[in-house]
Coordinates of C-alpha atoms and ligand atoms in Angstrom, one line a residue:
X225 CA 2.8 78.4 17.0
X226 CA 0.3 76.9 19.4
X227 CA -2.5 74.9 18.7
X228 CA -6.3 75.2 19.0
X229 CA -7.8 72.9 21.1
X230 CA -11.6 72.3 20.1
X231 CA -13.7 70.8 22.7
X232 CA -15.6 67.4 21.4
X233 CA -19.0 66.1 22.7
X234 CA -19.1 64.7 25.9
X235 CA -18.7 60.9 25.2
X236 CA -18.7 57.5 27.4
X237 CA -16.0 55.5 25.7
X238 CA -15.6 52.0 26.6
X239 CA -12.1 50.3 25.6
X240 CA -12.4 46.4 25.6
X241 CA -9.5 45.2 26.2
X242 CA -9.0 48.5 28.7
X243 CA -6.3 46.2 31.0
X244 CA -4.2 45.6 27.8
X245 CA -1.0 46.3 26.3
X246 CA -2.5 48.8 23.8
X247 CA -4.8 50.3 26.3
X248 CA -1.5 50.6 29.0
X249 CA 0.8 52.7 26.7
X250 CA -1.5 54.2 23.8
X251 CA -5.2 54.9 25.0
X252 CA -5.2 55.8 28.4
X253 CA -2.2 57.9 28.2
X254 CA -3.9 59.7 24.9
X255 CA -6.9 60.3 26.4
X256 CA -5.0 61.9 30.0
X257 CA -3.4 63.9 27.3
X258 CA -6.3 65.2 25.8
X259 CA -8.0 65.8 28.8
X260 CA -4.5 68.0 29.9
X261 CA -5.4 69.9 26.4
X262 CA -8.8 70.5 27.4
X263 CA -10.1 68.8 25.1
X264 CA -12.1 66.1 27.1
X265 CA -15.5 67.3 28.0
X266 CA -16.1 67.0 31.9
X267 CA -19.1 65.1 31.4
X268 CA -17.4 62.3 29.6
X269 CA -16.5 58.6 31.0
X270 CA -13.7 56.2 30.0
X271 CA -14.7 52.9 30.8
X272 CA -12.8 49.5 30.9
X273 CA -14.2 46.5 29.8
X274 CA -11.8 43.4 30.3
X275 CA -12.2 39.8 31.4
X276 CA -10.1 40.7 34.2
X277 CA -11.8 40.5 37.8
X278 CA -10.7 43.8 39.4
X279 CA -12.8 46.6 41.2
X280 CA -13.1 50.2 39.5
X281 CA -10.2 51.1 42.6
X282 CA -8.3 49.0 40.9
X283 CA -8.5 49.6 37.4
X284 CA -8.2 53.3 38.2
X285 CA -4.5 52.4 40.4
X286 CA -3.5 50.6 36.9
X287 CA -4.4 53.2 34.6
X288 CA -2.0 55.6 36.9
X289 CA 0.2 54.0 36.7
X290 CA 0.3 53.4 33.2
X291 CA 0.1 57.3 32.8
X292 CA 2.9 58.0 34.6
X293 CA 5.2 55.2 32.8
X294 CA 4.0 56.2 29.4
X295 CA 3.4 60.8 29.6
X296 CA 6.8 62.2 30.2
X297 CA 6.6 64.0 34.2
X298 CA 6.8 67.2 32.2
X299 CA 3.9 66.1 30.8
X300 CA 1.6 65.3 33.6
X301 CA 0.9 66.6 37.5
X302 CA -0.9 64.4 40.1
X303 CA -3.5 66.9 40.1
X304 CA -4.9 66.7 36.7
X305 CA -4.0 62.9 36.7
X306 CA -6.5 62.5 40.1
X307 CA -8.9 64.2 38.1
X308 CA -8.6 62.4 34.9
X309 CA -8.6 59.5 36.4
X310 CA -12.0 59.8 38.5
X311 CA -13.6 59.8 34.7
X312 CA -12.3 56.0 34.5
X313 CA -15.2 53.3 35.2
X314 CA -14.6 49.5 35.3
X315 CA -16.6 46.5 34.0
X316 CA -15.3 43.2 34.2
X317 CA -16.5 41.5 30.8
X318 CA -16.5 38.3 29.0
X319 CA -16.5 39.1 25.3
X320 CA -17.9 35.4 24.4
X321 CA -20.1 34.9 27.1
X322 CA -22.8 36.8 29.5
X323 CA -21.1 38.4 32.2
X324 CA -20.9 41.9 32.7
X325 CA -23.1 42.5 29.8
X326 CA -26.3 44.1 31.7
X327 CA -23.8 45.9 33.8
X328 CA -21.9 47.7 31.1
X329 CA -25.6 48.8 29.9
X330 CA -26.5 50.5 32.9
X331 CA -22.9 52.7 32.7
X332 CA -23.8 54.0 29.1
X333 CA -25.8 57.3 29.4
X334 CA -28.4 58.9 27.3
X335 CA -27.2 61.9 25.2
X336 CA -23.3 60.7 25.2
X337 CA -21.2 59.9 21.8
X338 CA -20.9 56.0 22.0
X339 CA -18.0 55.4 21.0
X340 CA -16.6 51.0 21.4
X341 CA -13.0 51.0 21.5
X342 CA -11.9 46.9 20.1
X343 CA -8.8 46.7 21.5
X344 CA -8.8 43.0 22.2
X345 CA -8.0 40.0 19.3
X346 CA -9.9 40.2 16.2
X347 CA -11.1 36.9 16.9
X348 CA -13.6 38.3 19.5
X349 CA -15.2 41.5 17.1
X350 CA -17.8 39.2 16.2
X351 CA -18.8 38.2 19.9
X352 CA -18.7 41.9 20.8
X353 CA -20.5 43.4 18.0
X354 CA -22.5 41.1 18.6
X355 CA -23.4 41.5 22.3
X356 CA -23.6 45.1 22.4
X357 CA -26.6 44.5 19.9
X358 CA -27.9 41.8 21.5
X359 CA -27.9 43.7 25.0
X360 CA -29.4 46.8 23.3
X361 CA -25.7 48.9 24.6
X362 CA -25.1 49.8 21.0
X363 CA -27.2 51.6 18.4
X364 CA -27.0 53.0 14.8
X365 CA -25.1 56.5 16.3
X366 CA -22.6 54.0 17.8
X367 CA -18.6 54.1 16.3
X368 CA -16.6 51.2 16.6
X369 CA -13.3 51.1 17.1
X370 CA -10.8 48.4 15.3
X371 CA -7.2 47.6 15.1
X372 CA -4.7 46.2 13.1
X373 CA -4.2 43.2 12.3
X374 CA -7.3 43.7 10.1
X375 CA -7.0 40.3 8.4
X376 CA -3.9 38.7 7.4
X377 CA -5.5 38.2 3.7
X378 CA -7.9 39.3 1.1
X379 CA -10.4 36.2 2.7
X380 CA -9.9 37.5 6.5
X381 CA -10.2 41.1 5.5
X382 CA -13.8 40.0 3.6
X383 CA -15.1 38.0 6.9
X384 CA -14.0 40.5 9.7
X385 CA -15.8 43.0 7.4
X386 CA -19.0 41.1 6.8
X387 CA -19.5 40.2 10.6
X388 CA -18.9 43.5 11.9
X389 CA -21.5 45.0 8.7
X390 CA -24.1 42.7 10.0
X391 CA -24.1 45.2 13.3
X392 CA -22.9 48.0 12.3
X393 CA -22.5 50.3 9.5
X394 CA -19.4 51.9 7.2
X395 CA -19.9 55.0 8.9
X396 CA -19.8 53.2 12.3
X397 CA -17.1 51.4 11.6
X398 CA -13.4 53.4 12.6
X399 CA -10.2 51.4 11.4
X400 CA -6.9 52.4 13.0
X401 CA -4.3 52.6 11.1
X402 CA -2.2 54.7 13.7
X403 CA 0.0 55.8 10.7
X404 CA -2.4 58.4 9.7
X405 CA -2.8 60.1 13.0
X406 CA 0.8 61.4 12.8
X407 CA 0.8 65.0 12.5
X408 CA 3.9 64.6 9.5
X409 CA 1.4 62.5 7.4
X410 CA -1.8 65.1 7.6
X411 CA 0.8 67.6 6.6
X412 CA 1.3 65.2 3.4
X413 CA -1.8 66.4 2.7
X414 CA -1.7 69.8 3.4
X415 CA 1.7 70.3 1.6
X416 CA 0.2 68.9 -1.8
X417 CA -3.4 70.3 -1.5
X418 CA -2.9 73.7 0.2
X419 CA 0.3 75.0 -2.2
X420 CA 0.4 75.4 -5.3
X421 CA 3.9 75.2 -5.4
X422 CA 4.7 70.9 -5.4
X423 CA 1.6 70.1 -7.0
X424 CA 2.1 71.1 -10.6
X425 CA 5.5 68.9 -10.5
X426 CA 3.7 65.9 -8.7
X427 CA 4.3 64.0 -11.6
X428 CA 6.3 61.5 -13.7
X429 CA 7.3 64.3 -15.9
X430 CA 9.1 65.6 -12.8
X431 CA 9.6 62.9 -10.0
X432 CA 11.9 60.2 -10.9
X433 CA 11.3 58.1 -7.9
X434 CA 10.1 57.8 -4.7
X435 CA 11.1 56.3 -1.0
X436 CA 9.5 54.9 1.9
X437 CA 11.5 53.6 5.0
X438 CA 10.1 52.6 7.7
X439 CA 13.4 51.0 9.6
X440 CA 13.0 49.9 13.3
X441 CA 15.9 49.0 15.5
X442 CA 14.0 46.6 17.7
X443 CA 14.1 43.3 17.5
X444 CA 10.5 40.7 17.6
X445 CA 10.8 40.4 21.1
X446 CA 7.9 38.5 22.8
X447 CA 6.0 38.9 19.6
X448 CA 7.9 36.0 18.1
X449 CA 5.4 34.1 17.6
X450 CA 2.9 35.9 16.1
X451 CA 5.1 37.8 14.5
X452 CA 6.5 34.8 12.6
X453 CA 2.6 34.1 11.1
X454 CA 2.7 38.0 9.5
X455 CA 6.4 39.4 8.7
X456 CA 7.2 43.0 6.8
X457 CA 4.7 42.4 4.3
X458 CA 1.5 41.5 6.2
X459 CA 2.7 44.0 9.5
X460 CA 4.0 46.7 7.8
X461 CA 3.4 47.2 3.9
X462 CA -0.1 46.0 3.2
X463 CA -1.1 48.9 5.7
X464 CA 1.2 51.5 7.2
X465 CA 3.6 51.8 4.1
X466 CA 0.2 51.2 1.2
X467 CA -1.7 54.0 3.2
X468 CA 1.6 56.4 2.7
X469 CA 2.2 55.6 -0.7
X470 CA -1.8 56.2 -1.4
X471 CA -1.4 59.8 0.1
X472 CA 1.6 60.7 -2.4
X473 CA 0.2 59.4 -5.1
X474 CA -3.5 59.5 -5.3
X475 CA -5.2 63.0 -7.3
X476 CA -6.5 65.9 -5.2
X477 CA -10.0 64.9 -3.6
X478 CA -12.4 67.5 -4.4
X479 CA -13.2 68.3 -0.4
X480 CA -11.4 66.8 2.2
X481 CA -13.9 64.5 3.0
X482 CA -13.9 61.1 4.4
X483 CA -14.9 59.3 1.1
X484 CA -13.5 62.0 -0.8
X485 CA -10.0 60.9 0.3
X486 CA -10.7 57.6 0.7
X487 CA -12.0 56.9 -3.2
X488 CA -8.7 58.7 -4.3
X489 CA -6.7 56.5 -1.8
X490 CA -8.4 53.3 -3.3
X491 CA -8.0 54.3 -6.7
X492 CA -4.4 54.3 -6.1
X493 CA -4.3 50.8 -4.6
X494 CA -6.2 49.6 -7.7
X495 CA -3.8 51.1 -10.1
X496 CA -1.0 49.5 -8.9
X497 CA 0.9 47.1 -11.2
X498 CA 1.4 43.4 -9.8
X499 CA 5.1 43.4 -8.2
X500 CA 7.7 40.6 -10.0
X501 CA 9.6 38.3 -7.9
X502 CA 12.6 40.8 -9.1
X503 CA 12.0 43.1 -7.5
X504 CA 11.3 41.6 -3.9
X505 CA 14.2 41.4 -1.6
X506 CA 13.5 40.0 1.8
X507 CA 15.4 39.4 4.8
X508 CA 15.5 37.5 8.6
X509 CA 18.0 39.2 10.4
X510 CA 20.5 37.3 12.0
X511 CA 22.2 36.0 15.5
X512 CA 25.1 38.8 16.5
X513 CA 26.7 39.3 19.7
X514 CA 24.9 37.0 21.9
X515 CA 21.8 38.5 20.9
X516 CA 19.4 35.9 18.9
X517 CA 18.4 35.8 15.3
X518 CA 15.2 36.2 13.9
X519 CA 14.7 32.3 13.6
X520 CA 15.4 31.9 17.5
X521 CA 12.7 35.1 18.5
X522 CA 10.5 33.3 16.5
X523 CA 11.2 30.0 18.2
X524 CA 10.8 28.8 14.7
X525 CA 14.4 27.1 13.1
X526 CA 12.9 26.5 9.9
X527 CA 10.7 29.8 9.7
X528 CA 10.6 31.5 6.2
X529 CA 9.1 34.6 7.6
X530 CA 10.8 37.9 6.7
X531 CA 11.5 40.7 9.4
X532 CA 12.5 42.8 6.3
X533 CA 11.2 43.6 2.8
X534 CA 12.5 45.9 0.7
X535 CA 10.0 46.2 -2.9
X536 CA 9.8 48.3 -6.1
X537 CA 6.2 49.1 -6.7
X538 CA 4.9 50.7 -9.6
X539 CA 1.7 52.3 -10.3
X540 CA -0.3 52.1 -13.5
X541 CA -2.3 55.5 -14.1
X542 CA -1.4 58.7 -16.4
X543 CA 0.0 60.7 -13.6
X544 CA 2.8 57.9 -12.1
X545 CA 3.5 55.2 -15.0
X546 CA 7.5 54.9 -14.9
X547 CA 8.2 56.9 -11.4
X548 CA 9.0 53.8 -9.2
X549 CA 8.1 54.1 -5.7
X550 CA 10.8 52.1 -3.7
X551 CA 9.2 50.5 -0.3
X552 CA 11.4 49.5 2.8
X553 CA 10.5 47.9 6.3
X554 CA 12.3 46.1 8.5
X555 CA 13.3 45.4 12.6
X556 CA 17.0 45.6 13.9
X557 CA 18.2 47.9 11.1
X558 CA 20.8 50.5 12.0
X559 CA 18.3 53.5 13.3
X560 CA 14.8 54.0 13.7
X561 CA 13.2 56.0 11.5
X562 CA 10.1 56.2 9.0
X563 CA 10.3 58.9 6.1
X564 CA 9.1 59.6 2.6
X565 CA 11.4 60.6 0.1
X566 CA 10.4 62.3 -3.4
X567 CA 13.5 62.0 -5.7
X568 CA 12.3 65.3 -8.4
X569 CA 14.4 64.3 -11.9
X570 CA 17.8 66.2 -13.1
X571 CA 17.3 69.8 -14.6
X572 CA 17.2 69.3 -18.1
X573 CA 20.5 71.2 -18.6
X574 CA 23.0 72.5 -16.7
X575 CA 24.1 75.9 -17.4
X576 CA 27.0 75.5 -14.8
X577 CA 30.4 73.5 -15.3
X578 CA 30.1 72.7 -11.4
X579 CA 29.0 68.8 -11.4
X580 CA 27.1 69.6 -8.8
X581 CA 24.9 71.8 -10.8
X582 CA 22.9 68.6 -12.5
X583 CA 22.1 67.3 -9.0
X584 CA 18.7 66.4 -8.2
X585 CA 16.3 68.1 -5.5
X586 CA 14.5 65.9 -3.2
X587 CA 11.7 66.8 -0.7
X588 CA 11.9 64.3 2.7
X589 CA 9.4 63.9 4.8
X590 CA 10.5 62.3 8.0
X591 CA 7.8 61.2 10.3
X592 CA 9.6 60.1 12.9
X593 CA 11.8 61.0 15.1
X594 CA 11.8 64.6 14.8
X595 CA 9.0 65.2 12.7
X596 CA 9.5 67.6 9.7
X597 CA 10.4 68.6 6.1
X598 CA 13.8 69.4 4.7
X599 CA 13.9 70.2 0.6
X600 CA 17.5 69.6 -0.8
X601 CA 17.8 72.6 -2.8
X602 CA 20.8 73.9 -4.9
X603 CA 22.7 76.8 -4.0
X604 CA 25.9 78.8 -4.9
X605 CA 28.5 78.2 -2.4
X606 CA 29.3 81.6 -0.5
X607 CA 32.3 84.0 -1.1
X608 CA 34.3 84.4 -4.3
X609 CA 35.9 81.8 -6.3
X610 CA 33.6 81.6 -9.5
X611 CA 29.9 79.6 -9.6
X612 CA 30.4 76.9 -7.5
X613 CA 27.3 75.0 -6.3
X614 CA 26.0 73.5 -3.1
X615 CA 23.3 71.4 -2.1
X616 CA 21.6 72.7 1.1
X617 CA 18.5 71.6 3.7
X618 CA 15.6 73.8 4.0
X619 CA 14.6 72.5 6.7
X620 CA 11.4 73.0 8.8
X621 CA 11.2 71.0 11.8
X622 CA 7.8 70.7 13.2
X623 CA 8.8 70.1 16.8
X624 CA 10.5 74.0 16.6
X625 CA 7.5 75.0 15.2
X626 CA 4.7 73.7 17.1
X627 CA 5.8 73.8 20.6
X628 CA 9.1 75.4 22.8
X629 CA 10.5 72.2 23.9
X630 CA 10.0 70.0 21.0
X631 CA 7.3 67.9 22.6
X632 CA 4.2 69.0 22.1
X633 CA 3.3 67.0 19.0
X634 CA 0.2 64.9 19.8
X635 CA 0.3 61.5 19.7
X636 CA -1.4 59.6 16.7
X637 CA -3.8 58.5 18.9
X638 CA -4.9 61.2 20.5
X639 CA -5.9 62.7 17.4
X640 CA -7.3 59.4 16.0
X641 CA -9.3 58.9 19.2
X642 CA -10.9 62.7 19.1
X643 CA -11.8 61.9 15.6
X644 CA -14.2 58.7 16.4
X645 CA -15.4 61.1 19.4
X646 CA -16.2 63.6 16.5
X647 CA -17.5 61.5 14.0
X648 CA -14.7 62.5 11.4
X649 CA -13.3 59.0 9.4
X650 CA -10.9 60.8 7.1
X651 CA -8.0 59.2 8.8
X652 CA -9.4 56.0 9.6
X653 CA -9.4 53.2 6.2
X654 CA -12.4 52.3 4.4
X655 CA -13.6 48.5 4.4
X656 CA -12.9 48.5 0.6
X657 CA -9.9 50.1 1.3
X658 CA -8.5 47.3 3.4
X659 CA -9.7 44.8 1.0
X660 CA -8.1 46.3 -2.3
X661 CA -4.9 46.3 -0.6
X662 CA -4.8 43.1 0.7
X663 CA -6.0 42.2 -3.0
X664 CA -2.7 43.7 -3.9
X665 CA -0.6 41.6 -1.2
X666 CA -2.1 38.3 -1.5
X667 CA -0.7 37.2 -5.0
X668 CA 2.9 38.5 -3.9
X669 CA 2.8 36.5 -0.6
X670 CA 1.6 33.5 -2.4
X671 CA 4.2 33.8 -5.1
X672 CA 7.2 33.7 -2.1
X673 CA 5.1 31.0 -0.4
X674 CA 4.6 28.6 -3.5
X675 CA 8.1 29.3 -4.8
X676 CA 9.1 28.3 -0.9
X677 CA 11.7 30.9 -1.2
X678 CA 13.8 31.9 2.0
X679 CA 14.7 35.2 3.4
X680 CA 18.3 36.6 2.8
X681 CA 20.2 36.7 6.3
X682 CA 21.4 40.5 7.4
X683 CA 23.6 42.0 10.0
X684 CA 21.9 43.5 12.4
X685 CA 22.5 47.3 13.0
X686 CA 23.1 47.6 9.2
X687 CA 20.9 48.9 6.8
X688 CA 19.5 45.4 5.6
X689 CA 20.1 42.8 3.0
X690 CA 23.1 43.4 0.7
X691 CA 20.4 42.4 -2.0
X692 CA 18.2 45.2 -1.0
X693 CA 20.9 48.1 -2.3
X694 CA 21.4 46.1 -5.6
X695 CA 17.1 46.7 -6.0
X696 CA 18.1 50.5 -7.0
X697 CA 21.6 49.9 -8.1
X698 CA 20.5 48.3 -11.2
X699 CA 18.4 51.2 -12.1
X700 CA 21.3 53.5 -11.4
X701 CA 19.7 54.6 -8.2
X702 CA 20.6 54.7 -4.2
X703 CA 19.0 54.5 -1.5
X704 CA 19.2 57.1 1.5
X705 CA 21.1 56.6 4.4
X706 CA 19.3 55.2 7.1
X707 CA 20.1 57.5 10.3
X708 CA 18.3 59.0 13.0
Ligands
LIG214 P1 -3.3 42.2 25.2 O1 -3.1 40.7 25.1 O2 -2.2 43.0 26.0 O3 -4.7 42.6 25.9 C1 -5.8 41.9 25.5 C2 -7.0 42.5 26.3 O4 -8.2 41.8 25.9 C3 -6.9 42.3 27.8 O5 -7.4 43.5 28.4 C4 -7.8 41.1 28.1 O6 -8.4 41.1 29.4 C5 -8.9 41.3 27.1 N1 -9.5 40.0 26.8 C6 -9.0 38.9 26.3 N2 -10.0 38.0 26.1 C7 -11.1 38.5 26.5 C8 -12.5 38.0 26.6 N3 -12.8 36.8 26.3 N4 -13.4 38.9 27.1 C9 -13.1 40.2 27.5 N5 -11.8 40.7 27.4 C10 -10.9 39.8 26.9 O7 -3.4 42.8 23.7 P2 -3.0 44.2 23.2 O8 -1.5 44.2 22.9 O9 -3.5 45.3 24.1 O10 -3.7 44.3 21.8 C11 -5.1 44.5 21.6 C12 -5.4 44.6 20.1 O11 -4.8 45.7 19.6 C13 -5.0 43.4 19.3 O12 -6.0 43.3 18.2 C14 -3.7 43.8 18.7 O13 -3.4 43.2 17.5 C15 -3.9 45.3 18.5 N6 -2.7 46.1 18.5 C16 -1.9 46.2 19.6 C17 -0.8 47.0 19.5 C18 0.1 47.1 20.7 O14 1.1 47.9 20.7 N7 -0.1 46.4 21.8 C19 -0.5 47.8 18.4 C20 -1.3 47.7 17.3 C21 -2.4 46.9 17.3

């Protein structure tokens, strides 16, 4: 199967923050990727805006080799890279003050998409929003561009909204959530809304429960700490985890349509039922083999922060009242991996004496690595010997599908990106969104915080806080393996 490449508009896209972290191993290397697809309009300009002193010469030596540590070689050639890379412009900026401003005007041509990449702290939105308006650089057909952390509470969320709505509009306004780009989570979407097969059992007559893990193996490292002013909750669940439960759970949109899907999404976060201290398990991982604890990344001996949450949500609405959805998140857990997995109930009966016969099917959505689907489906074991049963995979891998070696999934952001440059916020969350969600969060972090309660130490390399397995124990539940 190969996939359609549909040129976009020819844009001038400025990143701020174009010398940074994010910009190193996410955006340039998505955009040279897209630009290798074809994708990229010749006419179109990248252009960095940082309050680094450099000449274009030298923003355009950094961006290759940023390229070449973050695109596999197999991946890239030097001569689409030289010509990538002659699209790259450089203006040396300071986001709170006046240099570089007129400059940066002059590079922005009539007739491009406008598109403002934020890649910088949200503390300087406001400046920049600002300063694009007040230089005339930015105009009501201008998309901005915003990452996460959007807020680290319901009050944050509300002021970085408000400032950037006094210069630009919803419909201007993209926020990442890099989760959505992945090419497993749009098929979410497509596997509910384009077959009828799942979506007549999408309920809690039929799903006992459902999974989300999203398990890291890495440790804080050199994000201590900020790190240790989020933890799982605030990084992780009030965003990347909340915007996968919302796409299992919410009801068909009647189009797919940006505020279609995005008014199912938030009637989700609405309906869901505040979470008891019960069922909150929460963990700092801790010192083993030489390697430090959470406590000692965090450079913080006393820190209550957790680098794991495990919670059992439930949601309040006809279609999901009593189907628990089971959310898990953490860093130094035994694999990486992030999937989604719907638990459908028991068959009613069993006709067979097999045990196995009663066994439940469960549809797993793995997101990464090795993007795919795999159904657990009951079977009869082959050859004779009476009706025994098995349960077996069918599995459909994505990377076998899509491409010959496996590696021709794009990036999240290289979709996300091509979607500002198009104009399509489908995948990119609402500003009501964001705010219903951390509506959700805030009580349950200020319940922890008042009660002064302390993470649970784990082992690192296992699968988390003993606590954690005792969450679905006690409802006669397991959770699945984390592996690779
Ligand atoms: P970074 O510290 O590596 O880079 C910051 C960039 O901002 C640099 O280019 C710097 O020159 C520029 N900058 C700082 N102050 C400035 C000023 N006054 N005027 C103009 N430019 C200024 O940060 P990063 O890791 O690239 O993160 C950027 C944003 O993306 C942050 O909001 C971060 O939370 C978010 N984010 C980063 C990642 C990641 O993997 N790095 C992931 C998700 C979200």
């Amino acid at each position: 199967m190969v996939s359609r490449t549909i040129p976009v508009d020819p844009f001038d896209l400025v990143i701020f923050g174009g010398t940074g972290d994010l910009a190193r191993r996410k955006i340039l290397p998505s955009l040279y990727r897209r630009f290798l697809a074809g994708q990229m309009p010749e006419e179109s300009r990248i252009i960095g805006a940082a309050r680094t002193e450099i000449s274009v010469e030298e923003y355009r030596a950094m961006a290759r080799d940023s390229i070449t540590e973050f695109v596999p070689s197999s991946k890239r050639d030097a001569a689409s890279l030289t010509a990538f890379i002659d699209h790259l412009r450089y203006v040396a900026i300071d986001a709170t003050g006046t240099q570089g401003w007129q400059e940066l005007r002059e590079e922005m041509r009539e007739g491009m998409v406008h598109a403002f990449y934020f890649s910088v702290a949200p503390s300087l939105f406001g400046a920049i929003a600002e300063r694009l308006h007040e230089h005339g650089i930015a105009d009501g057909n201008s998309r901005i561009v915003v990452e996460k952390p959007f807020g680290k509470d319901l009050k944050t969320a509300r002021a970085l909204n408000a400032t950037l709505a006094e210069h630009f509009t919803e419909q201007q306004i993209y926020r990442i959530d890099h989760y959505l780009g992945k090419e497993t989570v749009q098929n979410l979407m497509a596997i509910r809304f384009a077959n009828i097969l799942f979506e007549p059992l999408w309920k809690t007559e039929y799903i006992d429960h459902v999974q989300i893990t999203v398990a890291e193996t890495v440790a804080v490292d050199g994000r201590g700490a900020y790190y240790d002013t989020s933890g799982a909750m605030r990084d992780m669940v009030q965003n990347h985890l909340m915007q996968l439960l919302c796409l299992i759970a919410m009801e068909p949109p009647y189009h797919f349509d940006p505020d279609a899907v995005r008014d199912e999404k938030l009637k989700v976060i609405r309906a869901l039922e505040p979470v008891r201290p019960e069922d909150i398990v929460r963990g700092q991982y801790a010192p083993k083999n030489g390697k430090a604890g959470y406590r000692d990344d965090a450079g913080n001996p006393d820190s209550r922060t957790e680098s794991y949450i495990a919670l059992k949500v439930g949601i309040a609405n006809w279609r999901w009242k009593g189907t628990p959805f089971y959310l898990r998140t953490g860093k130094r857990l035994r694999a990486r991996t992030s999937e989604i997995a719907i638990y459908f109930r028991r068959p009613p009966h069993s006709i067979f004496d097999d045990p196995e016969g009663g066994r439940e099917n469960v549809l797993v959505i793995r997101l990464q690595p090795n993007e795919g689907i795999n159904l657990k489906v009951m079977i009869k074991e082959p050859g004779p010997g009476g009706m025994r049963l098995t349960q077996v995979p069918l599995d459909m891998s994505f990377a076998q599908a899509l491409g010959p070696d496996g590696s021709d999934i794009p990036d999240a952001y290289e979709r996300l990106i091509m979607d500002v440059i198009r104009g399509n916020q489908t995948l990119f969350m609402r500003g009501d969104e964001v705010e219903a969600a951390w509506a959700w969060a805030d009580p349950i972090i200020e319940g922890w915080e008042t009660r002064q309660e302390r993470p649970h130490a784990y082992e690192p390399g296992t699968s988390g806080p003993e606590d954690a397995l005792m969450l679905l124990h006690r409802d006669g539940r397991r959770w699945r393996e984390i592996k690779e």
